[in-house]
Amino acid sequence: MTVRAYRRFFVVAWQFLPILLAYARDRRRFLVFGSPRQVSPETRRRRARALLASMLTLGPTFIKLGQLLSTRPDILPPEYVEEFATLQDEVPPAPWPEARRVIEEELGPPEEVFEDFDTDAISGASLGQVYVARCEGERVAVKVRRPNIESLVEADLRVIKFSLPLLMRFVGEAQSFSLETLADEFGVVIREEMDYAREARMLEEIRANFTDNPTIRIPRVIEKRSTDRVLTMEYLGGTKISEVDDLDALGVDRTGLAENLQRVYLQMIVEDGVFHADPHPGNLAVQDDGTLVFYDFGMSGRVPPYIQDKIVEFYVGIANQDIDAILDALIEMGTLSPEADRDTMGSVMELAIADVRGEQIEQYRVQQIVNQVEDTIYEFPLRLPPNLALVLRVATVVEGVCVTLDPRFDFIEVATSYLRERGYLEAGVQQFLEDRVEEVNRATQSIVRVPPKLERTLDRLERNDVAVRARIEDSNQVVDRLARRVVLGLLLAALTLSTALTYSLGAYEGAAVGGALALLTAFLLYRSFRTPKGIRAQPQFTRQNLRQRGASGLDGTSAGAASSAADSAGGTDRTDGSGETSAPVGADRSGDEGRV
């Protein structure tokens, strides 16, 4: 690492040291010895707030890391996901002289490049800030990369990579794999977001996909005034989508607006394969005529065709309430382990679908499934491949925005209607029939092939010419643990006997040594029978209503990640064309953030 990276490592370590010590004590109460301790949901939430405050203190890279972690429930407990979902990309803008230097290096003096330039930033974000200017008689928004951000991000990325081996000690095997992939993914994501030339290309591509849709407005890029570090766009104003009172004053149909928003994202993900991945309320606005405006395409992504097909199958399974089809789609996308308990996950999916549809769910049913999930969900955790993490973020945040607009909004009904209009539901039936015909063909071919093979096998059995090879799968090292216990038990018995004999013969020093070894062996044997307990969180498997239910297994959760994302964006009634606001984050945090 560079000198700056080493210095930065100690700064980061100092910020995270209290929370890491708390995690270490969860595994061993007195750090080097002691039993594990259980962590309540309230404690996890307090720690999440403290960690969030540390990320805000550490600056741009860690703010972005927190945002990415809010999309990864396969890595963090739900309390952390919910808290991090409130982390908006809002920091005070850099001083104007520093930003001016960036513009001069990229375009030239602002007063020569633009007819008019307001030096007061209308918004500040972790990686850039936005100004209003006038170019060729048109009002434009000028997004400028934060000065000297590149070296800071590179130093922080080195620190994160250097810290991974330490973090692995606090998580399980599945989470450690996810952490490694997350670190690589985060480096790619943050570098892409700093590349304004890439953002311009993604913006124009998505804008072209909606040129025939009059209900959508996406800013046009001013190419002559845009570079890798400066992005000049058409200025589009509007009312922030979460300001429901102002929308009502404008006479906007909020239910129709929510339906339009979901349909837009379904088109991006299912059909276009390129999507705007940061739909929090600061990046969505509504014009007076109800037109939906999108800002800030720095966080955007692509969906491979194969994943698109599986997402369609997933939605079709939900529309038909076909639990097996839903689970198959999740497995084929790599989101669910093939070894997962299908009965348990099927129950979770049934409850989630009922919850999203707004159906009444009996309390005993909730607790029954919570108890069922607790025994299996961490052994076979849900996983999130990198190409699906942003899709999950979109689905969660869009849900929060839609619920803000219409608390009774039916996502499944809108998705079903969209799929039916596009012909996906009928295509699904046709594909089902084609698959069944193919299965019949394969079965017919097997009927022809099996009898000769069976006859040859029976002949070999008759000649005693059959060998059976077996391989024991022991991924959980059960056999290894049993063998260790047997060895320790035999050793303990031998030491106990030898200690008794030496004591009876008067060799007290030898008896003391043997007794000490026997006690150590007994302790190791006792430890081998204890169930290891790590940092576990209560599972959450629906996103809105179930978190607010009073079951003991769900206590301590207050709001869904999506709703938090929707409700957390404060600020002015009007957006400014940048999709970002300048209100400080975390100003109203509770006073117990610093305690762990």
XYZ file of C-alpha atoms in Angstrom:
596
model
C 0.000 0.000 0.000
C 1.047 3.643 -0.447
C 1.911 5.929 2.463
C -1.514 7.554 2.230
C -3.188 4.154 2.245
C -1.266 3.124 5.392
C -2.240 6.341 7.123
C -5.822 5.886 5.999
C -5.821 2.315 7.308
C -5.159 3.505 10.862
C -7.903 6.145 10.571
C -10.395 3.519 9.400
C -9.261 1.008 12.034
C -9.754 3.596 14.784
C -13.310 4.289 13.621
C -14.259 0.613 13.394
C -12.332 -0.665 16.453
C -15.227 -0.411 18.993
C -17.645 -2.323 16.792
C -15.037 -4.975 15.954
C -14.318 -5.492 19.653
C -18.042 -5.884 20.287
C -18.253 -8.521 17.530
C -15.243 -10.339 18.984
C -16.908 -10.432 22.390
C -20.018 -11.929 20.796
C -17.924 -14.967 19.907
C -15.906 -15.081 23.151
C -17.181 -12.951 25.989
C -13.673 -12.198 27.270
C -12.006 -12.073 23.810
C -9.624 -15.024 24.306
C -12.000 -17.248 26.298
C -15.586 -17.418 27.442
C -18.879 -18.519 25.960
C -20.632 -16.780 23.058
C -23.326 -14.251 23.867
C -26.648 -13.597 22.210
C -27.255 -10.206 20.587
C -30.695 -8.618 20.739
C -32.250 -6.805 17.749
C -32.019 -3.530 19.688
C -28.272 -3.996 20.162
C -27.795 -4.781 16.479
C -29.709 -1.674 15.520
C -27.630 0.472 17.890
C -24.442 -0.969 16.421
C -25.734 -0.362 12.895
C -26.286 3.300 13.742
C -22.793 3.570 15.207
C -21.331 1.957 12.096
C -23.375 4.314 9.923
C -21.981 7.310 11.827
C -18.442 5.986 11.274
C -19.060 5.669 7.536
C -20.322 9.242 7.383
C -17.177 10.368 9.228
C -14.855 8.438 6.892
C -16.309 10.136 3.833
C -17.189 9.417 0.197
C -15.862 5.884 -0.312
C -17.463 4.496 2.822
C -20.746 6.283 2.149
C -20.851 4.470 -1.180
C -19.860 1.222 0.534
C -22.743 1.628 2.957
C -25.153 2.179 0.093
C -23.929 -0.981 -1.616
C -24.147 -2.972 1.627
C -27.789 -1.897 1.951
C -28.466 -4.098 -1.092
C -26.811 -7.177 0.416
C -29.022 -8.957 2.981
C -26.888 -12.043 2.314
C -24.022 -10.316 4.157
C -25.610 -8.124 6.829
C -28.377 -8.703 9.389
C -31.671 -6.958 8.532
C -31.196 -4.175 11.103
C -28.007 -3.088 9.328
C -29.656 -3.276 5.907
C -32.494 -1.048 7.105
C -30.178 1.536 8.669
C -27.840 1.638 5.674
C -30.826 2.063 3.353
C -31.296 5.524 4.897
C -27.762 6.501 3.831
C -28.279 9.112 1.169
C -25.477 10.450 -0.973
C -25.540 13.931 0.579
C -22.443 15.733 1.835
C -21.500 19.432 1.815
C -20.055 20.494 -1.559
C -16.360 21.219 -1.927
C -15.343 24.918 -2.000
C -15.965 26.619 -5.342
C -12.269 27.394 -6.097
C -11.489 23.656 -6.015
C -14.451 22.791 -8.232
C -13.548 25.643 -10.594
C -10.091 24.124 -11.030
C -11.674 20.831 -12.209
C -13.835 22.692 -14.754
C -10.875 24.680 -16.023
C -8.777 21.537 -16.463
C -11.563 19.807 -18.385
C -13.338 22.576 -20.336
C -11.659 25.898 -19.690
C -12.645 28.928 -17.559
C -16.376 28.652 -16.645
C -17.097 32.254 -17.632
C -15.831 31.514 -21.152
C -17.428 28.085 -21.592
C -20.857 29.042 -20.199
C -22.902 32.183 -20.730
C -23.762 32.275 -17.034
C -22.602 30.111 -14.119
C -23.970 30.088 -10.563
C -21.035 29.286 -8.268
C -23.301 28.106 -5.426
C -23.775 24.350 -5.755
C -27.413 23.284 -5.692
C -26.434 19.890 -4.313
C -23.447 18.029 -2.979
C -22.790 14.305 -3.129
C -19.941 12.073 -2.037
C -18.348 11.896 -5.490
C -19.572 15.069 -7.165
C -21.592 18.261 -6.914
C -24.028 20.039 -9.199
C -24.234 23.659 -10.377
C -26.731 25.511 -12.523
C -25.481 27.339 -15.599
C -26.666 28.595 -18.972
C -25.290 27.276 -22.249
C -26.402 28.460 -25.695
C -29.502 30.038 -24.181
C -30.496 26.830 -22.400
C -30.507 26.259 -18.644
C -28.254 23.306 -17.795
C -27.118 21.313 -14.771
C -23.331 20.880 -14.521
C -22.135 17.901 -12.504
C -18.497 18.210 -11.399
C -16.451 15.397 -9.912
C -15.302 16.214 -6.394
C -11.703 17.542 -6.448
C -8.941 15.063 -5.540
C -11.480 12.297 -4.991
C -9.585 9.797 -7.143
C -6.583 9.408 -4.810
C -8.822 9.139 -1.742
C -10.978 6.424 -3.335
C -7.935 4.439 -4.455
C -6.427 4.621 -0.963
C -9.711 3.518 0.602
C -10.066 0.618 -1.835
C -6.598 -0.593 -0.831
C -7.577 -0.319 2.837
C -10.753 -2.335 2.240
C -8.872 -5.049 0.394
C -6.160 -5.127 3.067
C -8.807 -5.387 5.833
C -10.723 -8.308 4.323
C -8.714 -11.111 6.014
C -9.489 -9.501 9.384
C -13.201 -9.177 8.633
C -13.408 -12.823 7.566
C -12.881 -13.832 11.193
C -16.221 -12.313 12.164
C -18.475 -13.941 9.558
C -19.468 -17.406 8.408
C -18.235 -19.257 5.335
C -21.079 -18.157 3.050
C -20.795 -14.527 4.160
C -17.005 -14.544 3.731
C -17.441 -15.595 0.092
C -19.984 -12.802 -0.393
C -17.620 -10.301 1.231
C -14.804 -11.192 -1.157
C -17.041 -10.784 -4.197
C -18.480 -7.578 -2.722
C -15.020 -6.020 -2.396
C -14.255 -6.670 -6.065
C -17.713 -5.505 -7.099
C -17.449 -2.320 -5.031
C -14.180 -1.339 -6.693
C -15.808 -1.668 -10.105
C -18.997 0.168 -9.086
C -17.331 3.196 -7.512
C -14.861 3.620 -10.396
C -17.743 3.443 -12.867
C -19.685 6.042 -10.907
C -16.724 8.430 -11.003
C -16.555 8.045 -14.797
C -18.949 10.703 -16.107
C -18.345 9.625 -19.699
C -19.812 6.220 -18.830
C -22.724 7.886 -17.027
C -23.439 9.958 -20.140
C -23.479 6.827 -22.324
C -25.819 4.969 -19.950
C -28.085 8.011 -19.644
C -28.414 8.390 -23.399
C -29.023 4.666 -23.911
C -31.801 4.578 -21.317
C -33.232 7.842 -22.639
C -33.402 6.372 -26.140
C -35.443 3.436 -24.831
C -38.166 5.840 -23.631
C -38.307 8.352 -26.469
C -41.820 7.154 -27.366
C -43.087 7.389 -23.787
C -44.472 10.905 -23.108
C -44.888 10.184 -19.384
C -41.102 9.927 -18.849
C -38.460 12.689 -18.981
C -34.730 11.992 -18.848
C -32.217 14.864 -19.172
C -30.371 15.228 -22.453
C -26.551 15.258 -22.335
C -24.748 18.344 -23.683
C -21.849 16.452 -25.256
C -19.756 19.520 -26.124
C -19.612 20.468 -22.448
C -19.059 16.973 -21.004
C -15.903 14.996 -20.181
C -14.819 12.216 -17.832
C -14.979 14.618 -14.861
C -17.661 17.118 -15.920
C -21.161 16.191 -17.104
C -23.448 18.886 -18.495
C -27.130 17.994 -18.892
C -30.448 19.554 -19.717
C -31.958 21.103 -16.570
C -35.297 19.558 -15.602
C -37.178 20.726 -12.529
C -40.041 19.137 -10.656
C -41.536 18.162 -7.325
C -39.764 15.450 -5.350
C -41.769 12.250 -5.721
C -41.997 11.700 -1.952
C -43.698 15.084 -1.360
C -47.209 13.630 -1.503
C -48.957 16.772 -0.229
C -47.473 18.851 -3.042
C -48.391 16.161 -5.567
C -51.975 16.215 -4.311
C -51.994 20.004 -4.680
C -50.939 19.547 -8.313
C -53.763 17.050 -8.830
C -51.393 14.176 -9.663
C -52.855 10.661 -9.598
C -50.467 9.059 -7.122
C -51.670 5.499 -7.755
C -51.213 5.962 -11.495
C -47.786 7.497 -10.858
C -46.723 4.485 -8.765
C -47.948 2.105 -11.463
C -46.055 4.046 -14.128
C -42.872 3.951 -12.025
C -43.053 0.184 -11.593
C -43.800 -0.368 -15.282
C -40.801 1.768 -16.256
C -38.469 -0.336 -14.140
C -40.008 -3.574 -15.376
C -39.280 -2.425 -18.928
C -35.700 -1.476 -18.015
C -34.931 -4.790 -16.342
C -37.047 -7.305 -18.251
C -36.922 -5.881 -21.778
C -34.168 -3.283 -22.218
C -31.486 -4.906 -20.074
C -30.091 -1.540 -18.939
C -31.521 0.291 -15.940
C -31.241 3.284 -13.620
C -30.121 1.700 -10.325
C -30.611 4.515 -7.807
C -34.344 5.331 -7.697
C -34.472 6.968 -4.251
C -36.802 9.986 -3.956
C -33.966 12.475 -4.458
C -33.476 11.093 -7.966
C -37.155 11.052 -8.951
C -39.321 14.100 -9.565
C -42.771 14.837 -10.946
C -43.571 17.757 -13.212
C -46.817 19.681 -12.993
C -48.482 17.561 -15.680
C -47.581 14.286 -13.907
C -44.535 13.505 -16.052
C -41.959 11.373 -14.217
C -38.390 12.755 -14.259
C -35.231 10.700 -13.601
C -31.913 12.123 -12.386
C -28.405 10.838 -11.634
C -27.447 7.817 -13.738
C -24.062 7.339 -12.081
C -25.356 4.151 -10.494
C -26.770 2.142 -13.374
C -26.368 -1.405 -14.564
C -27.081 -4.089 -17.119
C -28.995 -7.353 -16.881
C -27.665 -10.297 -18.952
C -30.283 -11.943 -21.217
C -30.156 -15.189 -19.227
C -30.941 -13.363 -15.979
C -33.707 -11.441 -17.758
C -35.348 -14.737 -18.710
C -35.098 -16.016 -15.151
C -36.537 -12.794 -13.743
C -39.488 -13.209 -16.101
C -39.916 -16.798 -14.886
C -39.782 -15.539 -11.313
C -42.496 -12.938 -11.946
C -44.628 -15.448 -13.864
C -44.300 -17.858 -10.930
C -45.463 -15.111 -8.573
C -48.367 -14.213 -10.880
C -49.453 -17.870 -10.971
C -48.575 -18.391 -7.277
C -46.482 -21.357 -8.409
C -44.060 -21.793 -5.506
C -41.996 -24.487 -7.248
C -41.482 -22.229 -10.269
C -40.412 -19.356 -8.005
C -37.865 -21.516 -6.183
C -36.565 -22.978 -9.455
C -36.034 -19.477 -10.847
C -34.177 -18.376 -7.705
C -31.925 -21.444 -7.870
C -31.180 -20.983 -11.578
C -30.322 -17.316 -10.992
C -27.858 -18.405 -8.316
C -29.793 -16.594 -5.583
C -30.899 -19.670 -3.642
C -28.732 -22.652 -2.780
C -29.874 -25.868 -4.535
C -29.502 -27.574 -1.146
C -31.950 -25.236 0.579
C -34.979 -26.719 2.335
C -37.690 -26.274 -0.301
C -40.515 -26.782 2.203
C -39.210 -23.997 4.403
C -38.495 -21.627 1.529
C -41.879 -22.475 -0.010
C -43.593 -21.425 3.217
C -41.588 -18.200 3.233
C -42.595 -17.440 -0.358
C -46.275 -18.137 0.337
C -46.223 -15.769 3.290
C -44.319 -13.106 1.331
C -46.808 -13.239 -1.552
C -49.748 -12.987 0.858
C -48.085 -10.018 2.565
C -47.407 -8.155 -0.686
C -51.017 -8.729 -1.738
C -52.151 -7.164 1.524
C -53.910 -10.298 2.749
C -54.575 -10.852 6.440
C -51.999 -13.182 7.987
C -52.670 -14.943 11.276
C -50.120 -14.267 14.002
C -49.539 -17.940 14.744
C -48.717 -18.510 11.052
C -46.052 -15.790 11.171
C -44.399 -17.220 14.287
C -44.595 -20.769 12.946
C -42.655 -19.824 9.820
C -40.199 -17.678 11.798
C -39.357 -20.703 13.946
C -39.054 -22.856 10.843
C -36.782 -20.373 9.095
C -34.501 -19.917 12.104
C -33.389 -23.529 11.830
C -32.546 -23.482 8.129
C -32.083 -20.024 6.641
C -28.561 -19.548 7.980
C -27.448 -23.050 7.090
C -28.594 -22.545 3.499
C -28.517 -18.761 3.107
C -29.854 -16.765 0.237
C -27.013 -15.535 -1.954
C -26.748 -12.512 -4.180
C -24.646 -12.747 -7.344
C -23.125 -9.366 -8.242
C -25.317 -8.915 -11.320
C -28.435 -9.185 -9.142
C -27.448 -6.919 -6.232
C -28.373 -3.715 -8.085
C -31.597 -5.328 -9.320
C -32.508 -6.081 -5.703
C -31.724 -2.478 -4.745
C -34.017 -1.226 -7.489
C -36.850 -3.576 -6.506
C -36.602 -2.636 -2.831
C -36.308 1.122 -3.249
C -38.999 1.299 -5.945
C -41.294 -0.605 -3.604
C -40.676 1.978 -0.886
C -41.423 4.859 -3.254
C -44.602 3.204 -4.524
C -45.832 2.547 -0.975
C -45.184 6.195 -0.148
C -47.355 7.220 -3.105
C -50.075 4.638 -2.416
C -49.976 2.518 0.783
C -52.361 -0.011 -0.843
C -50.392 -0.364 -4.065
C -50.522 -3.948 -5.434
C -47.153 -4.789 -6.979
C -48.157 -8.275 -8.068
C -51.235 -7.053 -9.908
C -49.243 -4.416 -11.813
C -46.453 -6.892 -12.655
C -48.976 -9.505 -13.779
C -50.769 -6.972 -15.968
C -47.448 -5.864 -17.494
C -46.338 -9.437 -18.246
C -49.708 -10.273 -19.771
C -49.635 -7.180 -22.014
C -46.129 -8.076 -23.191
C -47.146 -11.676 -23.853
C -44.869 -13.210 -21.224
C -47.624 -15.089 -19.420
C -48.884 -16.728 -22.625
C -45.291 -17.414 -23.651
C -44.785 -19.072 -20.295
C -47.672 -21.461 -20.914
C -46.340 -22.262 -24.385
C -42.869 -22.911 -22.986
C -44.393 -25.163 -20.321
C -46.137 -27.278 -22.990
C -42.961 -27.458 -25.059
C -40.998 -28.617 -22.004
C -43.553 -31.346 -21.284
C -43.403 -32.579 -24.885
C -39.610 -32.695 -24.647
C -39.872 -34.683 -21.420
C -42.173 -37.195 -23.105
C -39.664 -37.569 -25.966
C -36.811 -38.176 -23.538
C -38.914 -40.679 -21.581
C -39.722 -42.563 -24.788
C -36.047 -42.735 -25.718
C -35.205 -43.972 -22.216
C -37.751 -46.797 -22.522
C -35.855 -48.026 -25.576
C -32.386 -47.645 -24.010
C -32.986 -48.981 -20.499
C -33.799 -52.727 -21.113
C -30.442 -53.611 -22.770
C -28.536 -51.773 -20.004
C -30.582 -53.535 -17.336
C -29.920 -56.933 -18.916
C -26.164 -56.302 -18.996
C -26.219 -55.234 -15.341
C -28.111 -58.370 -14.291
C -25.609 -60.533 -16.174
C -22.726 -58.908 -14.258
C -24.561 -59.425 -10.967
C -24.979 -63.104 -11.803
C -21.214 -63.375 -12.424
C -20.445 -61.473 -9.158
C -18.692 -58.864 -11.307
C -20.158 -55.732 -9.712
C -18.190 -53.276 -7.586
C -19.844 -50.503 -5.618
C -17.977 -47.246 -4.942
C -19.318 -44.799 -2.371
C -18.197 -41.315 -1.421
C -19.341 -39.683 1.800
C -20.286 -36.016 1.556
C -19.229 -34.338 4.790
C -19.311 -30.621 4.009
C -20.124 -29.861 7.658
C -17.200 -32.044 8.899
C -19.475 -34.215 11.015
C -17.252 -37.298 10.662
C -14.198 -35.216 11.527
C -15.842 -33.930 14.712
C -16.986 -37.419 15.728
C -13.483 -38.800 15.203
C -12.009 -35.977 17.293
C -14.447 -36.703 20.107
C -13.627 -40.417 20.061
C -9.891 -39.686 20.231
C -10.335 -37.156 23.032
C -12.574 -39.558 24.945
C -10.037 -42.382 24.719
C -7.240 -40.014 25.703
C -9.248 -38.762 28.688
C -9.931 -42.303 29.858
C -6.245 -43.218 29.565
C -5.086 -40.075 31.386
C -7.626 -40.549 34.159
C -6.528 -44.146 34.688
C -2.808 -43.296 34.594
C -3.319 -40.389 37.005
C -5.133 -42.620 39.469
C -2.400 -45.270 39.248
C 0.490 -42.823 39.712
C -1.313 -41.204 42.654
C -1.894 -44.567 44.310
C 1.821 -45.371 43.910
C 2.789 -42.120 45.614
C 4.182 -40.373 42.536
C 2.386 -37.138 43.312
C 4.250 -34.955 40.808
C 3.437 -37.342 37.963
C -0.156 -37.519 39.155
C -0.364 -33.704 39.106
C 0.920 -33.569 35.536
C -1.451 -36.343 34.462
C -4.338 -34.645 36.231
C -3.609 -31.345 34.486
C -3.498 -33.069 31.102
C -6.722 -34.911 31.934
C -8.447 -31.623 32.827
C -7.238 -30.017 29.593
C -8.478 -33.007 27.582
C -11.831 -32.907 29.400
C -12.176 -29.208 28.567
C -11.419 -29.831 24.886
C -13.939 -32.666 24.831
C -16.535 -30.427 26.448
C -15.844 -27.697 23.891
C -16.337 -30.147 21.027
C -19.921 -30.771 22.166
C -20.869 -27.105 22.362
C -22.804 -25.636 19.457
C -20.863 -22.724 17.927
C -22.835 -19.507 17.901
C -21.857 -16.526 15.843
C -23.484 -13.184 15.254
C -26.956 -14.140 14.172
C -29.868 -11.987 13.150
C -33.543 -12.747 13.157
C -34.519 -13.570 9.579
C -36.783 -11.190 7.705
C -38.441 -12.489 4.629
C -40.997 -9.857 3.720
C -40.258 -6.241 3.137
C -43.141 -4.235 4.554
C -45.857 -5.474 6.921
C -44.190 -8.441 8.605
C -41.380 -6.332 10.061
C -43.988 -4.367 12.015
C -45.800 -7.363 13.496
C -45.537 -8.035 17.178
C -44.258 -11.604 17.085
C -41.354 -12.269 19.398
C -39.233 -13.427 16.470
C -39.718 -10.089 14.724
C -39.320 -7.642 17.614
C -36.912 -4.802 17.194
C -37.599 -3.981 13.568
C -39.301 -0.722 12.866
C -39.520 -0.130 9.162
C -38.633 -1.774 5.898
C -35.495 -0.847 4.051
C -37.534 0.371 1.164
C -39.785 2.556 3.284
C -36.774 3.939 5.105
C -35.187 4.856 1.815
C -38.353 6.557 0.712
C -39.013 8.397 3.959
C -35.460 9.427 4.703
C -35.041 11.859 1.833
C -35.790 15.228 3.315
C -35.125 18.655 1.926
C -36.989 21.082 -0.274
C -40.228 20.533 -2.110
C -38.679 21.045 -5.480
C -35.853 19.094 -7.006
C -33.189 20.865 -8.949
C -32.385 18.705 -11.907
C -29.499 16.956 -10.228
C -31.306 14.299 -8.323
C -29.332 15.160 -5.176
C -30.010 17.346 -2.173
C -27.671 19.112 0.191
C -29.336 18.450 3.548
C -26.963 16.839 6.048
C -27.391 13.164 6.763
C -27.711 11.659 10.188
C -28.301 14.965 11.956
C -31.147 13.508 14.008
C -29.457 10.268 15.000
C -30.152 9.075 18.528
C -27.547 9.672 21.163
C -26.638 6.030 21.621
C -24.931 5.664 18.265
C -21.486 5.694 19.758
C -22.163 2.835 22.153
C -21.598 -0.781 21.172
